[in-house]
Short mmCIF file of C-alpha atoms in Angstrom, two decimals:
data_model
loop_
_atom_site.label_atom_id
_atom_site.label_comp_id
_atom_site.label_asym_id
_atom_site.label_seq_id
_atom_site.Cartn_x
_atom_site.Cartn_y
_atom_site.Cartn_z
CA MET N 1361 86.52 78.67 91.91
CA ARG N 1362 84.08 81.31 91.98
CA VAL N 1363 84.66 84.17 94.84
CA LYS N 1364 82.29 86.75 95.64
CA TYR N 1365 83.87 89.77 97.54
CA GLN N 1366 83.03 93.23 98.60
CA LYS N 1367 85.39 96.12 98.00
CA ARG N 1368 84.62 98.97 100.29
CA ARG N 1369 86.76 102.17 99.74
CA GLN N 1370 88.37 103.53 102.92
CA LEU N 1371 87.83 107.20 103.93
CA PHE N 1372 90.37 109.54 105.77
CA GLY N 1373 88.63 112.90 105.21
CA GLU N 1374 91.14 115.72 104.78
CA TYR N 1375 93.35 114.63 107.63
CA GLN N 1376 96.96 113.75 106.83
CA ALA N 1377 100.18 112.39 108.43
CA SER N 1378 103.39 114.40 108.70
CA HIS N 1379 106.90 113.63 110.34
CA VAL N 1380 106.44 109.96 110.01
CA ILE N 1381 109.18 107.90 111.61
CA TRP N 1382 109.19 103.91 111.46
CA ILE N 1383 112.19 102.58 113.63
CA ASN N 1384 113.43 99.24 113.56
CA THR N 1385 115.01 98.36 116.84
CA LEU N 1386 117.96 96.04 117.41
CA LYS N 1387 115.34 93.41 118.45
CA ASP N 1388 113.73 93.65 114.99
CA GLU N 1389 110.71 95.42 116.64
CA VAL N 1390 108.85 98.65 115.23
CA LEU N 1391 108.35 101.73 116.81
CA ILE N 1392 106.27 104.31 114.99
CA LYS N 1393 105.93 108.20 115.70
CA PHE N 1394 103.99 110.53 113.68
CA ASN N 1395 101.92 113.90 113.74
CA ILE N 1396 98.32 114.22 112.48
CA LEU N 1397 97.43 117.43 110.82
CA ASP N 1398 94.17 118.93 109.68
CA GLN N 1399 93.24 120.11 106.01
CA ALA N 1400 94.88 123.52 106.86
CA GLY N 1401 98.19 121.94 107.97
CA ASN N 1402 97.62 122.43 111.73
CA LEU N 1403 99.03 119.89 114.31
CA LEU N 1404 95.99 118.17 115.82
CA TYR N 1405 98.00 115.51 117.76
CA LYS N 1406 101.33 113.44 118.01
CA ILE N 1407 101.13 109.68 118.36
CA MET N 1408 103.96 107.14 119.21
CA GLU N 1409 103.38 103.21 119.26
CA PRO N 1410 106.12 101.66 121.10
CA PRO N 1411 107.74 98.41 120.15
CA GLU N 1412 105.54 95.21 120.36
CA SER N 1413 102.91 97.35 121.95
CA ASP N 1414 99.02 97.59 121.08
CA ASN N 1415 98.63 100.97 123.03
CA TYR N 1416 99.26 104.26 121.43
CA GLU N 1417 100.97 107.27 123.53
CA LEU N 1418 99.04 110.47 122.60
CA THR N 1419 101.03 113.72 123.04
CA GLN N 1420 100.36 117.53 122.15
CA ALA N 1421 96.76 116.93 121.32
CA ASN N 1422 95.12 120.22 120.09
CA ILE N 1423 91.81 118.50 118.77
CA SER N 1424 88.43 119.25 119.22
CA ALA N 1425 85.44 116.91 120.21
CA GLU N 1426 83.89 117.47 116.81
CA GLN N 1427 87.26 116.23 115.18
CA ILE N 1428 87.45 113.15 117.34
CA ASN N 1429 83.85 112.47 116.67
CA GLU N 1430 84.34 112.92 112.77
CA ILE N 1431 87.48 110.51 113.04
CA GLN N 1432 85.43 107.94 114.93
CA GLN N 1433 82.70 108.04 112.16
CA LEU N 1434 85.39 107.71 109.38
CA LEU N 1435 86.60 104.67 111.47
CA MET N 1436 83.32 103.21 111.76
CA LYS N 1437 82.76 103.37 107.94
CA ASN N 1438 86.12 101.91 107.18
CA ASP N 1439 86.08 99.07 109.90
CA PRO N 1440 82.50 98.25 110.75
CA ASP N 1441 83.28 95.07 112.43
CA PHE N 1442 85.07 96.90 115.22
CA ASP N 1443 82.85 98.83 117.67
CA TRP N 1444 84.47 102.27 117.60
CA GLN N 1445 81.21 103.77 119.08
CA TYR N 1446 81.74 101.70 122.23
CA ASP N 1447 85.39 102.20 122.67
CA ALA N 1448 86.01 105.33 124.56
CA ASP N 1449 89.78 105.20 124.48
CA VAL N 1450 90.51 108.27 122.54
CA ALA N 1451 94.33 107.15 122.33
CA LEU N 1452 93.20 104.06 120.45
CA ILE N 1453 90.74 105.60 118.15
CA LEU N 1454 93.34 108.60 117.21
CA GLY N 1455 96.20 106.11 116.98
CA SER N 1456 94.42 103.59 114.84
CA PHE N 1457 93.21 106.38 112.38
CA GLY N 1458 96.58 107.95 112.50
CA GLU N 1459 98.60 104.64 111.80
CA SER N 1460 96.55 104.29 108.63
CA LEU N 1461 97.49 107.75 107.55
CA ALA N 1462 100.96 107.07 108.33
CA ARG N 1463 100.86 104.17 106.14
CA ARG N 1464 99.42 106.09 103.27
CA HIS N 1465 102.05 108.86 103.98
CA TRP N 1466 104.86 106.26 103.48
CA LEU N 1467 103.18 104.91 100.27
CA ILE N 1468 102.70 108.20 98.79
CA ARG N 1469 106.51 109.09 99.29
CA ASP N 1470 107.74 105.86 98.14
CA SER N 1471 105.52 105.32 95.21
CA LYS N 1472 106.77 108.77 93.67
CA LYS N 1473 110.35 107.16 93.63
CA GLU N 1474 109.25 103.80 92.15
CA SER N 1475 108.30 102.64 88.94
CA ASP N 1476 106.27 99.71 90.35
CA VAL N 1477 102.82 99.53 91.69
CA ILE N 1478 103.32 99.28 95.63
CA VAL N 1479 100.71 97.17 97.54
CA ASP N 1480 100.53 97.39 101.31
CA TYR N 1481 97.96 94.94 102.86
CA ILE N 1482 96.85 93.78 106.24
CA PHE N 1483 95.13 90.38 106.36
CA GLU N 1484 92.68 90.14 109.05
CA SER N 1485 91.58 87.06 110.77
CA ASP N 1486 87.88 85.87 111.44
CA ALA N 1487 86.33 86.46 114.82
CA GLU N 1488 87.93 83.28 116.31
CA HIS N 1489 91.50 84.66 115.50
CA ALA N 1490 90.46 88.53 116.02
CA ASN N 1491 93.77 89.61 117.31
CA GLU N 1492 95.84 88.36 114.47
CA GLU N 1493 96.90 90.61 111.77
CA ILE N 1494 99.46 89.83 108.97
CA PHE N 1495 101.07 93.10 107.40
CA GLN N 1496 102.88 92.71 104.00
CA THR N 1497 104.03 94.89 101.30
CA ASP N 1498 104.61 93.79 97.62
CA TYR N 1499 105.63 95.32 94.64
CA PHE N 1500 104.23 94.71 91.28
CA GLU N 1501 104.93 95.86 87.59
CA LYS N 1502 103.60 99.32 86.42
CA GLY N 1503 100.24 98.64 84.47
CA ILE N 1504 98.55 96.05 86.96
CA THR N 1505 95.11 97.03 87.79
CA GLU N 1506 93.49 97.31 91.20
CA GLU N 1507 91.08 94.43 90.34
CA GLU N 1508 94.13 92.15 89.04
CA VAL N 1509 95.97 92.93 92.31
CA ILE N 1510 92.72 91.88 94.56
CA GLU N 1511 91.45 89.14 92.27
CA GLN N 1512 94.58 87.39 91.03
CA TYR N 1513 96.75 87.91 94.01
CA LEU N 1514 95.05 88.83 97.43
CA LEU N 1515 91.68 86.58 96.93
CA PRO N 1516 93.80 83.60 96.42
CA LYS N 1517 95.98 84.26 99.49
CA MET N 1518 92.93 84.89 101.56
CA ILE N 1519 91.23 81.50 100.35
CA GLU N 1520 94.37 79.77 100.96
CA ARG N 1521 94.30 80.82 104.65
CA LYS N 1522 91.18 79.44 106.05
CA ASP N 1523 91.43 81.95 108.91
CA VAL N 1524 91.54 85.08 107.00
CA ASP N 1525 88.37 86.68 105.52
CA THR N 1526 89.48 90.33 105.12
CA VAL N 1527 92.23 92.57 103.95
CA GLN N 1528 92.96 96.01 104.10
CA VAL N 1529 94.73 97.17 101.19
CA ASN N 1530 96.40 100.23 100.03
CA ILE N 1531 97.58 100.32 96.18
CA ALA N 1532 99.95 103.01 95.35
CA GLU N 1533 101.01 104.27 92.13
CA ALA N 1534 103.27 107.36 91.25
CA GLY N 1535 102.09 109.04 94.41
CA VAL N 1536 98.44 108.22 94.29
CA VAL N 1537 97.12 105.79 96.98
CA ASN N 1538 93.62 103.94 97.01
CA SER N 1539 92.75 102.24 99.89
CA TYR N 1540 89.93 99.49 100.22
CA ARG N 1541 88.75 97.00 102.78
CA VAL N 1542 88.05 93.79 100.68
CA THR N 1543 85.88 91.05 102.52
CA ILE N 1544 85.04 87.47 101.12
CA GLN N 1545 81.36 87.10 101.18
CA GLU N 1546 81.12 83.73 99.48
CA CYS N 1547 83.48 81.05 97.89
CA ASP N 1548 82.26 78.39 95.79
#
């Protein structure tokens, strides 16, 4: 089977996450808290996503309109299928961006401790099932290439599930994380 796909690098500018806390509740739900910093390490904002919620709680925001606009532009490049320009919900914009940075922060930290390659990915459904996301993390032996992860592992999983056409993937090894959005364009 021949699969044509597009691999687009995800961009995050000079922003970084800090004080990332992932809490698993007794009900097996996840609460996420984190800070987002600028290049100089200054706190821009704090975010919390309560368990089983799609809403972000924004606190201690010290972020300029220019920085919000820059983050919005980065999101538009990273996820062109979502209308970030239309959505004026600043908490959603900053929370979505921050959550991606928080995942990268976790991967940088853990991949320094592991000898394996850590692959963290989110399958996204087509327009009909737009609200469904499937998060997973897998570990591969050192030496596997990004192309092998995508072509031999992720693409077959996407093809197997007919409702999935896109995956956002972070591939981490020895403290270095590369992030991509992979979309199937054609499948023969």
